[in-house]
Amino acid sequence: MSEKNYLTTDFTLRSWFLTTDHKRIAILYFASLIFFFFIGGAAATAIRIELATPQADLVSSDVYNRLFTMHGIIMVWFFLIPSIPNTLGNFIVPLMIGARDLAFPRLNLISWYIFMLGGCITLFAILAGGVDTGWTFYTPFSTLYSNSYVIVAAAGVFIAGFSSILTGLNFIVTIHRLRAPGLTWYRLPLFLWSLYATSVILVLATPVLAITLLLMATERFFGVGIFDPRIGGDPLLFQHLFWFYSHPAVYIMILPGMGVINELVSCFSRKEVFGYKFVAWCSLAIAAVGFLVWGHHMFVSGQSLVASLVFSFMSFIVAVPSAIKVFNWTATLHKGSIHFDAPMLYALAFIGLFTIGGLTGLFLACLAFDVHATDTYFVVAHFHYIMVGGMVTAYFGGLHYWWPKITGRLYSEYWARTAAMLIFFGFNLTFFPQFILGAEGMPRRYHVYPPEFQLWNVLSSGGAAILAVAYLMPLFYLGYSAFFGKRAPPNPWNAPGLEWQTSSPPPEFNFETQPVVTREPYQYNERFEAEPQNA
């Protein structure tokens, strides 16, 4: 390992907690997100243990409500949304564009502190007694009836939202202003196109969530008629505002994952991404159309039939660019020289699981089927196939891909492949039975259910146990590799991106000399294979 790199410049706590180096801030986010991931995972484990039998053996109804609320809030706002942008994005974006840092390094550090403040307030709400409204905070329960720590939890989410806005703003300015000479928009890696689209959504949609939570607190504290029809409010207004943010938030979570998959599929099939420009513009199309489909969460809310038909149609439209990406990944694999390294196993798992999640999303976009499936386990399974099978799988794929660059160390390929296959098997055993449960009518958010549903719930809980073990495995072999792993060369995958043209781990300011880009991205040709170190 080089003597001079971002990990060895200074070892004091002050140098870490006051750092403005994007790489160190990415490590701070990484450690924070692992912490929140296992808190949310612990709640999920308790839920699956409870659901292994039809009776209430472990917790009461009230505690069960607080468990799935804690799971949802922690996982959505403190893991899924920030995971790839704030860890991999923070570390990789400046390296990918040949810059010394993000455009606003101090703002980047402030974003982490704001995120941690929001996380600590939310944890206080959980430790003080929890919240029982579900992660959606639906009114009138959240404003009138719930006696749990609604406002405290909402305040935590409200504050964390500012961290997302600042991160998105930083990425947008960085990609616009700090690209290396020669790095035109159509030479950008597709990971950056995805992060750019994500950042636009973060900046435009997150303020709506903040306003919604503020209005909810106003009605709860001061009795102002905003959502309560008895005092002049509109009962559907909360759902419109909440889903105007929360459906684009789905794309905040999945678009960075799609960006990671572009890098992995291209690298481990040794081919240029098929239809580069289509994939790039599809990211922006998903971001734009994603703002117009929020009403498909409200088909049974009482909104007009015309509105439901329009939202149903738009939901089918937003599936088109997502499908184009899947087709292009498949075409990239065609006749490629495929290497089944651990990151590629995660990429292949992503494509399969995301496709199942996307296709079942089309079912839910159909008015007739959605009325049947609303608030059943079918929705739970669909959501987790996109968010966990898709986004979390991509996160693990990206983490393994860039781990040698981040730490300067190689991990055990055997254990990494084993974990990837166990995650795929455990995930499907956990969530595929839930499609069947939902189709048969089992509602979500109930911990007591008829005995005829037990078989599928036992299978699901068994899969969750496998999944929990599989998710713990990287903690050990990656942790071991960070200290004792074999030292990584600058470019262990022989990839053409700028991030691989500097040492592993990178020096404090990323590059010894300003790189100049002279070729298109993803040039896995014979010339490059012979000259991998030239930008």
XYZ file of C-alpha atoms in Angstrom, residues 11-496:
486
model
C -4.838 9.068 12.052
C -6.419 11.408 14.632
C -10.154 11.480 15.322
C -10.131 15.191 14.512
C -8.770 14.443 11.039
C -11.755 12.159 10.448
C -14.597 14.109 12.023
C -13.501 17.461 10.575
C -12.336 16.142 7.227
C -13.459 17.684 3.961
C -12.000 14.827 1.883
C -14.890 13.233 -0.008
C -13.333 9.781 0.437
C -13.207 10.015 4.224
C -16.736 11.433 4.356
C -17.848 8.429 2.284
C -16.292 6.167 4.934
C -18.156 8.071 7.675
C -21.419 7.529 5.783
C -20.523 3.870 5.231
C -20.062 3.222 8.955
C -23.268 5.126 9.794
C -25.326 3.241 7.230
C -24.086 -0.155 8.435
C -25.299 0.826 11.908
C -28.759 1.839 10.657
C -28.972 -1.187 8.331
C -28.596 -3.610 11.215
C -31.128 -1.699 13.364
C -33.686 -1.905 10.561
C -32.692 -5.519 9.964
C -33.197 -6.375 13.636
C -36.784 -5.072 13.420
C -37.357 -7.169 10.276
C -36.001 -10.243 12.066
C -38.417 -9.738 14.956
C -41.293 -9.341 12.475
C -40.451 -12.592 10.652
C -40.052 -14.520 13.944
C -43.492 -13.304 15.023
C -45.044 -14.302 11.690
C -43.697 -17.869 11.826
C -46.868 -18.879 13.685
C -50.472 -17.701 13.205
C -50.824 -16.649 16.856
C -49.303 -13.652 18.637
C -46.414 -15.446 20.369
C -43.769 -12.757 20.613
C -45.279 -9.253 20.646
C -48.618 -7.500 21.086
C -50.444 -5.724 18.264
C -49.188 -2.357 19.467
C -45.549 -3.465 19.615
C -45.886 -5.094 16.174
C -47.110 -1.762 14.768
C -44.037 -0.054 16.188
C -41.715 -2.769 14.837
C -42.793 -2.464 11.201
C -42.836 1.328 11.506
C -39.282 1.339 12.842
C -38.204 -1.059 10.093
C -39.727 1.133 7.390
C -38.499 4.511 8.653
C -34.940 3.354 9.328
C -34.566 1.382 6.126
C -36.113 3.932 3.748
C -34.626 7.201 5.059
C -31.482 6.055 6.803
C -30.284 3.279 4.533
C -31.961 2.858 1.132
C -32.051 6.524 0.061
C -28.525 7.531 1.171
C -26.707 4.222 0.651
C -25.306 4.383 -2.874
C -25.234 8.190 -3.381
C -23.695 9.030 -0.029
C -21.159 6.189 0.200
C -20.206 4.932 -3.262
C -21.236 8.214 -4.924
C -19.304 10.331 -2.460
C -16.196 8.216 -2.929
C -16.369 7.609 -6.673
C -17.870 10.737 -8.318
C -14.772 12.989 -8.086
C -12.526 10.068 -9.083
C -14.724 9.233 -12.074
C -14.616 12.775 -13.419
C -10.932 13.365 -12.661
C -11.522 15.978 -9.926
C -9.731 16.604 -6.634
C -12.966 16.649 -4.600
C -16.648 17.515 -4.782
C -17.572 21.096 -5.616
C -18.455 21.971 -2.001
C -16.287 19.890 0.377
C -17.432 21.655 3.560
C -21.061 21.324 2.552
C -20.401 17.613 2.077
C -19.213 17.283 5.681
C -22.156 19.346 6.942
C -24.476 16.958 5.077
C -23.094 14.041 7.082
C -23.596 15.886 10.383
C -27.168 16.798 9.416
C -27.813 13.173 8.462
C -26.487 11.962 11.806
C -28.559 14.557 13.692
C -31.702 13.315 11.930
C -30.723 9.714 12.619
C -30.097 10.351 16.323
C -33.456 12.100 16.761
C -35.212 9.205 15.036
C -33.365 6.708 17.232
C -34.475 8.690 20.284
C -38.086 8.346 19.102
C -37.593 4.583 18.850
C -35.889 4.222 22.225
C -38.457 6.455 23.933
C -41.335 4.206 22.885
C -41.460 4.101 19.115
C -43.958 5.151 16.467
C -46.987 3.168 15.345
C -48.151 4.981 12.206
C -46.195 3.050 9.600
C -43.425 4.744 7.617
C -46.075 6.645 5.610
C -47.341 8.689 8.624
C -50.886 8.563 7.175
C -53.394 11.035 8.551
C -55.734 11.220 10.451
C -54.064 8.528 12.579
C -50.767 10.438 12.790
C -52.410 13.800 13.531
C -55.362 12.836 15.731
C -55.169 9.386 17.285
C -51.647 8.052 17.636
C -50.138 8.529 21.114
C -46.642 7.471 20.033
C -43.614 9.663 19.213
C -44.885 10.755 15.794
C -43.527 14.293 15.803
C -40.084 13.298 17.076
C -39.694 10.634 14.371
C -41.028 13.008 11.710
C -38.538 15.647 12.909
C -35.700 13.157 12.403
C -36.825 12.430 8.853
C -37.387 16.162 8.215
C -33.804 16.996 9.228
C -32.266 14.078 7.311
C -34.025 15.362 4.196
C -31.816 18.467 4.190
C -28.783 16.211 4.039
C -30.205 14.608 0.887
C -30.862 18.002 -0.708
C -27.329 19.238 -0.021
C -25.783 16.016 -1.340
C -27.854 16.208 -4.519
C -26.895 19.852 -5.036
C -23.214 19.001 -4.541
C -23.331 16.216 -7.138
C -25.123 18.363 -9.724
C -22.602 21.207 -9.478
C -19.652 18.803 -9.387
C -20.698 16.939 -12.526
C -21.392 20.214 -14.348
C -18.258 22.113 -13.328
C -15.400 19.801 -12.369
C -15.113 17.288 -15.216
C -11.600 16.580 -16.495
C -10.561 18.005 -19.886
C -12.045 15.891 -22.651
C -14.714 14.320 -20.428
C -17.800 15.362 -22.380
C -21.309 14.396 -21.321
C -21.340 11.401 -23.673
C -18.019 10.218 -22.257
C -19.386 10.146 -18.700
C -19.733 6.698 -17.116
C -23.407 5.747 -16.867
C -23.106 5.621 -13.073
C -22.739 9.411 -13.198
C -25.794 9.828 -15.434
C -27.799 7.833 -12.887
C -26.482 9.857 -9.958
C -27.176 13.090 -11.826
C -30.811 12.059 -12.415
C -31.077 10.986 -8.775
C -29.699 14.317 -7.600
C -32.299 16.238 -9.595
C -35.057 14.254 -7.868
C -33.435 14.774 -4.461
C -33.321 18.529 -4.919
C -36.828 18.908 -6.360
C -38.868 16.298 -4.461
C -37.411 16.246 -0.952
C -38.698 19.751 -0.044
C -42.241 18.465 -0.647
C -41.716 15.792 2.009
C -40.407 18.424 4.405
C -43.480 20.595 3.820
C -45.802 17.597 4.253
C -44.282 16.626 7.606
C -44.382 20.273 8.709
C -48.100 20.481 7.871
C -48.729 17.243 9.742
C -46.998 18.634 12.834
C -48.953 21.884 12.523
C -52.285 20.065 12.520
C -51.258 17.751 15.361
C -49.936 20.571 17.595
C -52.213 23.478 16.790
C -55.387 21.848 15.450
C -55.215 23.790 12.183
C -57.539 22.197 9.602
C -55.196 20.949 6.900
C -56.006 17.254 6.540
C -58.967 16.809 8.930
C -62.269 17.431 7.062
C -64.121 18.197 10.331
C -62.159 21.451 10.645
C -61.892 22.306 6.963
C -59.027 20.058 5.866
C -58.744 17.743 2.865
C -58.263 14.074 3.826
C -56.601 13.230 0.487
C -54.160 16.138 0.548
C -51.692 14.320 2.798
C -51.566 11.292 0.509
C -51.081 13.487 -2.582
C -48.220 15.393 -0.947
C -46.613 12.332 0.619
C -46.621 10.245 -2.562
C -45.558 13.194 -4.734
C -42.265 12.810 -2.863
C -42.305 9.125 -2.022
C -42.845 7.709 -5.482
C -39.925 9.671 -6.969
C -38.084 8.496 -3.841
C -38.413 4.981 -5.213
C -36.322 6.153 -8.161
C -33.930 7.944 -5.788
C -33.324 4.474 -4.386
C -33.194 2.408 -7.581
C -31.543 4.752 -10.128
C -28.112 4.693 -8.412
C -28.400 0.909 -8.314
C -29.018 0.866 -12.056
C -25.931 3.034 -12.496
C -23.809 0.532 -10.570
C -25.119 -2.341 -12.703
C -24.004 -0.543 -15.887
C -20.422 -0.505 -14.596
C -20.494 -4.134 -13.454
C -22.111 -5.629 -16.557
C -19.727 -3.799 -18.858
C -16.588 -4.632 -16.845
C -17.293 -8.325 -16.289
C -18.502 -9.005 -19.814
C -15.569 -6.962 -21.225
C -17.884 -5.064 -23.559
C -19.115 -1.551 -24.145
C -22.611 -0.934 -22.745
C -25.090 -1.593 -25.535
C -26.990 1.577 -26.494
C -25.035 3.953 -24.230
C -27.062 7.049 -25.162
C -30.396 5.259 -24.708
C -29.372 4.099 -21.230
C -28.136 7.572 -20.284
C -31.315 9.341 -21.381
C -33.494 6.622 -19.864
C -32.128 7.640 -16.452
C -33.349 11.191 -17.012
C -36.651 9.929 -18.461
C -37.279 7.815 -15.359
C -36.533 10.844 -13.169
C -38.910 13.076 -15.160
C -41.853 10.666 -15.613
C -41.415 9.464 -12.021
C -42.883 12.797 -10.888
C -46.165 12.037 -12.676
C -47.188 8.667 -11.263
C -47.709 9.266 -7.538
C -51.462 8.709 -7.784
C -51.087 4.985 -8.471
C -50.600 4.595 -4.716
C -54.091 6.040 -4.231
C -56.365 3.928 -6.436
C -58.540 2.993 -3.439
C -58.280 6.358 -1.666
C -61.350 7.883 -3.263
C -59.627 9.928 -5.959
C -61.578 10.272 -9.199
C -61.722 7.442 -11.734
C -60.285 9.738 -14.421
C -57.298 10.542 -12.219
C -56.764 6.857 -11.509
C -56.851 6.025 -15.232
C -54.302 8.749 -16.013
C -51.964 7.601 -13.228
C -52.362 3.988 -14.353
C -51.372 4.947 -17.917
C -48.381 6.996 -16.740
C -47.229 4.081 -14.576
C -47.033 1.925 -17.693
C -45.118 4.714 -19.457
C -42.445 4.922 -16.723
C -41.865 1.187 -17.115
C -40.596 1.728 -20.683
C -37.207 3.331 -19.874
C -36.690 0.801 -17.068
C -37.343 -2.018 -19.538
C -34.919 -0.457 -22.042
C -32.191 -0.638 -19.411
C -32.881 -4.336 -18.779
C -32.828 -5.053 -22.519
C -29.564 -3.143 -22.923
C -27.869 -5.000 -20.054
C -28.955 -8.276 -21.621
C -27.660 -7.163 -25.026
C -24.364 -6.141 -23.403
C -23.994 -9.641 -21.983
C -24.678 -11.199 -25.388
C -21.433 -12.607 -26.802
C -19.468 -10.991 -23.986
C -16.477 -12.557 -22.271
C -18.337 -13.029 -19.014
C -16.398 -13.363 -15.748
C -18.388 -14.622 -12.768
C -16.582 -12.648 -10.095
C -18.564 -11.650 -7.005
C -19.632 -8.199 -8.316
C -20.951 -9.835 -11.490
C -22.978 -12.359 -9.464
C -24.635 -9.425 -7.708
C -25.267 -7.735 -11.074
C -26.912 -10.832 -12.544
C -29.012 -11.218 -9.379
C -30.058 -7.578 -9.690
C -31.229 -7.999 -13.272
C -33.372 -11.027 -12.410
C -34.847 -9.656 -9.190
C -35.453 -6.167 -10.566
C -37.221 -7.664 -13.580
C -39.588 -9.630 -11.319
C -40.180 -6.541 -9.199
C -40.805 -4.390 -12.265
C -43.214 -6.812 -13.895
C -45.257 -7.204 -10.704
C -45.318 -3.417 -10.529
C -47.197 -3.450 -13.819
C -49.792 -5.705 -12.176
C -50.255 -3.080 -9.464
C -50.527 -0.340 -12.076
C -53.687 -2.082 -13.373
C -56.708 -0.634 -11.608
C -58.657 -3.883 -11.303
C -55.775 -5.935 -9.903
C -54.589 -3.151 -7.610
C -57.991 -2.958 -5.909
C -57.633 -6.675 -5.150
C -53.996 -6.462 -4.010
C -53.973 -3.150 -2.102
C -52.548 -3.499 1.413
C -51.757 -7.186 0.913
C -48.439 -9.018 0.985
C -48.311 -8.790 -2.813
C -47.391 -5.110 -2.409
C -44.823 -5.984 0.267
C -43.182 -8.556 -2.032
C -43.193 -6.205 -5.049
C -41.670 -3.356 -3.032
C -38.921 -5.569 -1.585
C -38.055 -7.085 -4.970
C -37.323 -3.546 -6.193
C -35.764 -2.073 -3.076
C -33.916 -5.029 -1.536
C -33.562 -7.409 -4.471
C -32.718 -4.463 -6.689
C -31.146 -1.603 -4.810
C -29.498 -3.470 -1.901
C -28.137 -6.113 -4.287
C -26.665 -3.369 -6.475
C -25.182 -1.719 -3.384
C -23.405 -4.936 -2.440
C -22.255 -5.378 -6.045
C -20.826 -1.857 -6.163
C -19.253 -2.253 -2.744
C -17.377 -5.386 -3.862
C -16.423 -3.783 -7.190
C -14.901 -0.643 -5.681
C -13.688 -2.219 -2.403
C -10.087 -2.626 -3.688
C -10.075 1.057 -4.651
C -11.576 2.158 -1.312
C -9.351 0.111 0.982
C -6.382 -0.861 -1.195
C -7.051 -4.479 -0.238
C -8.475 -7.558 -1.969
C -11.153 -9.727 -0.353
C -11.719 -13.465 -0.421
C -13.422 -14.208 -3.737
C -14.664 -17.563 -2.397
C -16.508 -16.034 0.550
C -17.770 -13.149 -1.578
C -19.283 -15.501 -4.169
C -20.763 -17.678 -1.410
C -22.401 -14.646 0.214
C -23.771 -13.426 -3.140
C -25.396 -16.791 -3.884
C -26.781 -17.111 -0.341
C -28.286 -13.614 -0.560
C -29.972 -14.522 -3.861
C -31.368 -17.785 -2.495
C -32.386 -16.346 0.887
C -34.014 -13.303 -0.694
C -36.197 -15.346 -3.050
C -37.205 -17.757 -0.289
C -38.168 -14.779 1.874
C -40.172 -12.717 -0.540
C -41.503 -14.937 -3.333
C -43.950 -16.722 -0.939
C -45.291 -13.265 -0.085
C -46.572 -12.871 -3.668
C -48.663 -15.992 -3.070
C -49.804 -14.780 0.358
C -50.863 -11.469 -1.159
C -52.683 -13.082 -4.069
C -54.564 -15.242 -1.563
C -55.550 -12.124 0.372
C -53.330 -11.950 3.449
C -53.222 -8.275 4.512
C -49.971 -6.645 5.521
C -49.359 -5.118 8.961
C -51.200 -7.926 10.831
C -49.286 -10.250 13.136
C -52.176 -12.694 13.674
C -53.450 -14.551 10.618
C -55.542 -17.605 9.634
C -53.678 -20.971 9.902
C -53.968 -21.650 6.134
C -51.332 -18.929 5.551
C -48.761 -20.498 7.887
C -46.853 -22.630 5.324
C -45.936 -19.619 3.187
C -45.069 -17.573 6.262
C -42.787 -20.322 7.603
C -40.994 -20.484 4.247
C -40.664 -16.704 4.271
C -39.279 -16.665 7.826
C -36.842 -19.485 6.961
C -35.620 -17.471 3.974
C -35.226 -14.416 6.209
C -32.946 -16.415 8.522
C -30.728 -17.378 5.553
C -30.797 -13.795 4.310
C -29.760 -12.454 7.714
C -26.728 -14.788 7.820
C -25.822 -13.891 4.223
C -25.978 -10.159 4.974
C -23.706 -10.638 7.996
C -21.035 -12.502 6.019
C -19.575 -9.464 4.151
C -19.181 -7.724 7.499
C -16.602 -10.367 8.446
C -14.686 -11.095 5.230
C -14.642 -7.458 4.089
C -13.695 -6.362 7.593
C -10.873 -8.913 7.607
C -9.675 -7.862 4.159
C -9.575 -4.179 5.167
C -6.775 -4.970 7.625
C -5.205 -8.246 6.486
C -6.218 -8.663 2.836
C -3.736 -8.925 -0.016
C -2.766 -5.501 -1.329
C -4.732 -4.421 -4.384
C -3.124 -3.075 -7.565
C -4.421 0.252 -8.948
C -6.651 -1.515 -11.478
C -7.516 -5.063 -10.349
C -10.423 -5.408 -12.825
C -8.493 -3.919 -15.773
C -11.299 -1.407 -16.256
C -11.038 1.823 -18.297
